[in-house]
Amino acid sequence: MHPLPEKPADPPAVRPKAAQRRRQVLDAASRCFRLHGFHGCSMAQIATGSGMSVGHIYRYFSGKDEIITAIVQRNLEEVTSHFLELERASGNLVQALVDKVDEGVSKAADSERAALMLEVWAEAGRNPEVAMSVQAADRTLRDHLARVLLRASAQGWSEGDVEARVEMLALIFEGISLRMIVHPELEQGALAAMIRRTIEALFAPSTRRDEVSLPANC
């Protein structure tokens, strides 16, 4: 099978402007999705928010499905950059993970980001195309996190051990976004401290059940 020909690169003078226009559309769409929901937000509203015409937007995106896919991709690139920092880090990776907790909690607890991600996840539950994009992004993030955990552990974890810890961390940080919607007064400092303890516990040496010492009154 012959490789597909590479897509010709845009002229150097065009690429920065096109990237800027795409960012304008994604920023406007993100605001609109948060305020009105995916289906309540029209292309006309996105056009108004971006300072562009609807026809101009269609030069960069085929429609709202492609816009929401691009939002997922942008979030993926942002989070991936943090995982790459950890993958390349030297020294104690467990401590590096612990040190990232405050930043992770702050991002997950951001009310605007939380509202947008909930709208993305809701649309993924209805729209197979969006679901494929969200699931692909999730697989990429899980793969990155798994590599970080394997490097940080010296215990010879099995694939199942790593996967369970990846899912635990995903549940914690994705769950923060949901909790901030229903409990906006959530105390982030106390939560971050508990998450740091949880991460340290995930890397603590495993103890066999029959070696656990029970209190004398049990």
mmCIF file of C-alpha atoms in Angstrom:
data_model
loop_
_atom_site.group_PDB
_atom_site.id
_atom_site.type_symbol
_atom_site.label_atom_id
_atom_site.label_comp_id
_atom_site.label_asym_id
_atom_site.label_seq_id
_atom_site.Cartn_x
_atom_site.Cartn_y
_atom_site.Cartn_z
ATOM 1 C CA MET A 1 0.000 0.000 0.000
ATOM 2 C CA HIS A 2 1.398 3.377 -0.978
ATOM 3 C CA PRO A 3 1.445 6.083 1.697
ATOM 4 C CA LEU A 4 -1.052 8.856 1.291
ATOM 5 C CA PRO A 5 0.436 12.074 -0.039
ATOM 6 C CA GLU A 6 1.049 14.677 2.616
ATOM 7 C CA LYS A 7 -1.361 17.586 2.706
ATOM 8 C CA PRO A 8 0.339 20.670 1.257
ATOM 9 C CA ALA A 9 1.335 23.135 3.941
ATOM 10 C CA ASP A 10 -0.468 26.451 4.062
ATOM 11 C CA PRO A 11 1.593 29.435 2.989
ATOM 12 C CA PRO A 12 3.579 30.724 5.996
ATOM 13 C CA ALA A 13 1.722 34.044 5.963
ATOM 14 C CA VAL A 14 -1.674 32.294 6.161
ATOM 15 C CA ARG A 15 -1.116 29.753 8.914
ATOM 16 C CA PRO A 16 -0.869 32.127 11.917
ATOM 17 C CA LYS A 17 -3.957 34.020 10.786
ATOM 18 C CA ALA A 18 -5.925 30.800 10.262
ATOM 19 C CA ALA A 19 -4.877 29.542 13.702
ATOM 20 C CA GLN A 20 -5.985 32.837 15.245
ATOM 21 C CA ARG A 21 -9.359 32.636 13.490
ATOM 22 C CA ARG A 22 -9.867 29.073 14.705
ATOM 23 C CA ARG A 23 -9.065 30.145 18.274
ATOM 24 C CA GLN A 24 -11.621 32.974 17.973
ATOM 25 C CA VAL A 25 -14.280 30.499 16.892
ATOM 26 C CA LEU A 26 -13.413 27.953 19.599
ATOM 27 C CA ASP A 27 -13.412 30.611 22.329
ATOM 28 C CA ALA A 28 -16.765 31.989 21.172
ATOM 29 C CA ALA A 29 -18.265 28.507 20.828
ATOM 30 C CA SER A 30 -17.033 27.515 24.279
ATOM 31 C CA ARG A 31 -18.783 30.525 25.815
ATOM 32 C CA CYS A 32 -21.948 29.853 23.831
ATOM 33 C CA PHE A 33 -22.031 26.135 24.715
ATOM 34 C CA ARG A 34 -21.613 26.957 28.406
ATOM 35 C CA LEU A 35 -24.406 29.528 28.386
ATOM 36 C CA HIS A 36 -26.936 27.907 26.043
ATOM 37 C CA GLY A 37 -25.943 24.249 25.693
ATOM 38 C CA PHE A 38 -24.711 22.562 22.532
ATOM 39 C CA HIS A 39 -28.107 22.451 20.854
ATOM 40 C CA GLY A 40 -29.263 25.820 22.168
ATOM 41 C CA CYS A 41 -26.241 27.556 20.679
ATOM 42 C CA SER A 42 -26.572 28.509 17.014
ATOM 43 C CA MET A 43 -23.868 29.123 14.434
ATOM 44 C CA ALA A 44 -25.165 32.702 14.237
ATOM 45 C CA GLN A 45 -24.465 33.176 17.960
ATOM 46 C CA ILE A 46 -20.986 31.720 17.565
ATOM 47 C CA ALA A 47 -20.395 34.056 14.632
ATOM 48 C CA THR A 48 -21.479 37.080 16.679
ATOM 49 C CA GLY A 49 -19.279 36.043 19.594
ATOM 50 C CA SER A 50 -16.257 35.517 17.372
ATOM 51 C CA GLY A 51 -16.690 38.719 15.374
ATOM 52 C CA MET A 52 -16.908 36.727 12.156
ATOM 53 C CA SER A 53 -19.643 35.875 9.686
ATOM 54 C CA VAL A 54 -21.240 32.429 9.616
ATOM 55 C CA GLY A 55 -19.841 31.908 6.137
ATOM 56 C CA HIS A 56 -16.362 32.784 7.372
ATOM 57 C CA ILE A 57 -16.649 30.203 10.184
ATOM 58 C CA TYR A 58 -17.494 27.521 7.634
ATOM 59 C CA ARG A 59 -14.087 28.110 6.069
ATOM 60 C CA TYR A 60 -12.561 26.615 9.207
ATOM 61 C CA PHE A 61 -15.227 24.237 10.555
ATOM 62 C CA SER A 62 -17.910 22.197 8.838
ATOM 63 C CA GLY A 63 -20.354 22.701 11.712
ATOM 64 C CA LYS A 64 -20.872 22.449 15.464
ATOM 65 C CA ASP A 65 -19.817 18.785 15.631
ATOM 66 C CA GLU A 66 -16.405 19.674 14.242
ATOM 67 C CA ILE A 67 -16.155 22.664 16.573
ATOM 68 C CA ILE A 68 -16.818 20.559 19.657
ATOM 69 C CA THR A 69 -14.306 17.973 18.399
ATOM 70 C CA ALA A 70 -11.735 20.771 18.101
ATOM 71 C CA ILE A 71 -12.528 21.875 21.660
ATOM 72 C CA VAL A 72 -11.863 18.316 22.846
ATOM 73 C CA GLN A 73 -8.589 18.283 20.907
ATOM 74 C CA ARG A 74 -7.507 21.606 22.386
ATOM 75 C CA ASN A 75 -8.164 20.337 25.905
ATOM 76 C CA LEU A 76 -6.277 17.141 25.063
ATOM 77 C CA GLU A 77 -3.228 19.105 23.910
ATOM 78 C CA GLU A 78 -3.254 21.209 27.079
ATOM 79 C CA VAL A 79 -3.450 18.236 29.440
ATOM 80 C CA THR A 80 -1.005 16.173 27.374
ATOM 81 C CA SER A 81 1.613 18.904 27.707
ATOM 82 C CA HIS A 82 1.509 18.472 31.504
ATOM 83 C CA PHE A 83 1.852 14.694 31.234
ATOM 84 C CA LEU A 84 4.812 15.096 28.873
ATOM 85 C CA GLU A 85 6.507 17.282 31.483
ATOM 86 C CA LEU A 86 6.063 14.500 34.021
ATOM 87 C CA GLU A 87 7.236 11.803 31.602
ATOM 88 C CA ARG A 88 10.435 13.746 30.964
ATOM 89 C CA ALA A 89 10.986 14.743 34.584
ATOM 90 C CA SER A 90 13.947 13.405 36.507
ATOM 91 C CA GLY A 91 13.952 12.650 40.212
ATOM 92 C CA ASN A 92 11.055 11.454 42.339
ATOM 93 C CA LEU A 93 8.008 11.176 40.055
ATOM 94 C CA VAL A 94 5.655 10.416 42.928
ATOM 95 C CA GLN A 95 6.601 13.741 44.500
ATOM 96 C CA ALA A 96 6.225 15.428 41.116
ATOM 97 C CA LEU A 97 2.675 14.040 40.872
ATOM 98 C CA VAL A 98 1.910 15.220 44.396
ATOM 99 C CA ASP A 99 3.288 18.672 43.602
ATOM 100 C CA LYS A 100 0.920 18.937 40.610
ATOM 101 C CA VAL A 101 -2.209 18.319 42.694
ATOM 102 C CA ASP A 102 -2.999 21.952 43.537
ATOM 103 C CA GLU A 103 -2.750 22.932 39.874
ATOM 104 C CA GLY A 104 -4.892 19.955 38.824
ATOM 105 C CA VAL A 105 -7.583 20.718 41.390
ATOM 106 C CA SER A 106 -7.653 24.394 40.390
ATOM 107 C CA LYS A 107 -8.150 23.548 36.707
ATOM 108 C CA ALA A 108 -10.777 20.877 37.384
ATOM 109 C CA ALA A 109 -12.639 23.198 39.760
ATOM 110 C CA ASP A 110 -12.801 26.119 37.330
ATOM 111 C CA SER A 111 -16.533 26.722 36.949
ATOM 112 C CA GLU A 112 -16.405 27.729 33.280
ATOM 113 C CA ARG A 113 -14.264 24.738 32.318
ATOM 114 C CA ALA A 114 -16.508 22.430 34.365
ATOM 115 C CA ALA A 115 -19.667 23.691 32.638
ATOM 116 C CA LEU A 116 -18.080 23.286 29.204
ATOM 117 C CA MET A 117 -16.798 19.761 29.858
ATOM 118 C CA LEU A 118 -20.176 18.663 31.194
ATOM 119 C CA GLU A 119 -21.775 19.914 27.969
ATOM 120 C CA VAL A 120 -19.151 18.049 25.901
ATOM 121 C CA TRP A 121 -19.714 14.820 27.846
ATOM 122 C CA ALA A 122 -23.482 15.181 27.566
ATOM 123 C CA GLU A 123 -23.241 15.588 23.791
ATOM 124 C CA ALA A 124 -20.902 12.575 23.634
ATOM 125 C CA GLY A 125 -23.709 10.553 25.210
ATOM 126 C CA ARG A 126 -26.037 11.506 22.337
ATOM 127 C CA ASN A 127 -23.750 11.948 19.356
ATOM 128 C CA PRO A 128 -21.609 9.014 18.149
ATOM 129 C CA GLU A 129 -19.192 11.288 16.276
ATOM 130 C CA VAL A 130 -18.502 13.405 19.349
ATOM 131 C CA ALA A 131 -18.321 10.257 21.476
ATOM 132 C CA MET A 132 -15.560 8.871 19.238
ATOM 133 C CA SER A 133 -13.564 12.073 19.659
ATOM 134 C CA VAL A 134 -14.015 12.154 23.440
ATOM 135 C CA GLN A 135 -13.146 8.472 23.809
ATOM 136 C CA ALA A 136 -10.049 8.790 21.612
ATOM 137 C CA ALA A 137 -8.846 11.741 23.687
ATOM 138 C CA ASP A 138 -9.484 9.798 26.878
ATOM 139 C CA ARG A 139 -7.441 6.833 25.593
ATOM 140 C CA THR A 140 -4.536 9.143 24.786
ATOM 141 C CA LEU A 141 -4.608 10.716 28.238
ATOM 142 C CA ARG A 142 -4.871 7.333 29.940
ATOM 143 C CA ASP A 143 -1.875 6.077 27.973
ATOM 144 C CA HIS A 144 0.201 9.085 29.015
ATOM 145 C CA LEU A 145 -0.800 8.732 32.657
ATOM 146 C CA ALA A 146 -0.091 4.995 32.609
ATOM 147 C CA ARG A 147 3.463 5.659 31.399
ATOM 148 C CA VAL A 148 3.956 8.190 34.195
ATOM 149 C CA LEU A 149 2.667 5.746 36.820
ATOM 150 C CA LEU A 150 4.860 2.918 35.530
ATOM 151 C CA ARG A 151 7.925 5.123 35.723
ATOM 152 C CA ALA A 152 6.995 6.324 39.197
ATOM 153 C CA SER A 153 6.441 2.803 40.559
ATOM 154 C CA ALA A 154 9.198 0.383 41.502
ATOM 155 C CA GLN A 155 6.800 -2.365 42.539
ATOM 156 C CA GLY A 156 6.372 -4.319 39.323
ATOM 157 C CA TRP A 157 2.707 -3.470 38.918
ATOM 158 C CA SER A 158 0.645 -5.548 36.519
ATOM 159 C CA GLU A 159 -1.301 -3.950 33.678
ATOM 160 C CA GLY A 160 -4.433 -4.215 35.818
ATOM 161 C CA ASP A 161 -2.692 -2.485 38.742
ATOM 162 C CA VAL A 162 -1.753 0.444 36.529
ATOM 163 C CA GLU A 163 -5.171 0.656 34.845
ATOM 164 C CA ALA A 164 -6.982 0.710 38.183
ATOM 165 C CA ARG A 165 -4.828 3.589 39.418
ATOM 166 C CA VAL A 166 -5.267 5.505 36.173
ATOM 167 C CA GLU A 167 -9.038 5.192 36.489
ATOM 168 C CA MET A 168 -8.928 6.210 40.147
ATOM 169 C CA LEU A 169 -7.078 9.428 39.300
ATOM 170 C CA ALA A 170 -9.415 10.105 36.359
ATOM 171 C CA LEU A 171 -12.435 9.629 38.613
ATOM 172 C CA ILE A 172 -10.988 12.036 41.167
ATOM 173 C CA PHE A 173 -10.145 14.904 38.831
ATOM 174 C CA GLU A 174 -13.088 14.526 36.448
ATOM 175 C CA GLY A 175 -15.364 14.171 39.457
ATOM 176 C CA ILE A 176 -14.184 17.527 40.780
ATOM 177 C CA SER A 177 -15.766 19.236 37.766
ATOM 178 C CA LEU A 178 -19.121 17.638 38.538
ATOM 179 C CA ARG A 179 -18.869 18.428 42.246
ATOM 180 C CA MET A 180 -18.141 22.100 41.503
ATOM 181 C CA ILE A 181 -21.421 22.340 39.608
ATOM 182 C CA VAL A 182 -23.497 20.945 42.465
ATOM 183 C CA HIS A 183 -21.278 22.158 45.323
ATOM 184 C CA PRO A 184 -19.577 25.418 44.248
ATOM 185 C CA GLU A 185 -18.499 26.213 47.836
ATOM 186 C CA LEU A 186 -16.283 23.105 47.880
ATOM 187 C CA GLU A 187 -13.085 23.778 49.859
ATOM 188 C CA GLN A 188 -10.323 23.223 47.327
ATOM 189 C CA GLY A 189 -7.437 23.393 49.795
ATOM 190 C CA ALA A 190 -8.743 20.602 51.997
ATOM 191 C CA LEU A 191 -9.647 18.548 48.938
ATOM 192 C CA ALA A 192 -6.161 18.961 47.455
ATOM 193 C CA ALA A 193 -4.585 17.834 50.724
ATOM 194 C CA MET A 194 -6.712 14.678 50.713
ATOM 195 C CA ILE A 195 -5.856 13.955 47.077
ATOM 196 C CA ARG A 196 -2.142 14.272 47.866
ATOM 197 C CA ARG A 197 -2.571 11.687 50.598
ATOM 198 C CA THR A 198 -4.504 9.472 48.188
ATOM 199 C CA ILE A 199 -1.731 9.600 45.566
ATOM 200 C CA GLU A 200 0.880 8.749 48.186
ATOM 201 C CA ALA A 201 -1.293 5.807 49.273
ATOM 202 C CA LEU A 202 -1.585 4.580 45.683
ATOM 203 C CA PHE A 203 2.194 4.251 45.579
ATOM 204 C CA ALA A 204 2.616 2.822 49.076
ATOM 205 C CA PRO A 205 4.003 -0.746 49.220
ATOM 206 C CA SER A 206 1.192 -3.283 48.943
ATOM 207 C CA THR A 207 0.313 -5.194 52.121
ATOM 208 C CA ARG A 208 -1.094 -8.687 51.956
ATOM 209 C CA ARG A 209 -4.442 -9.064 53.665
ATOM 210 C CA ASP A 210 -3.243 -11.850 55.926
ATOM 211 C CA GLU A 211 -0.348 -9.658 57.143
ATOM 212 C CA VAL A 212 -2.594 -6.843 58.390
ATOM 213 C CA SER A 213 -2.531 -6.566 62.152
ATOM 214 C CA LEU A 214 -6.018 -6.216 63.606
ATOM 215 C CA PRO A 215 -6.761 -4.377 66.852
ATOM 216 C CA ALA A 216 -6.861 -6.636 69.913
ATOM 217 C CA ASN A 217 -10.564 -5.989 70.529
ATOM 218 C CA CYS A 218 -11.576 -7.277 67.054
#
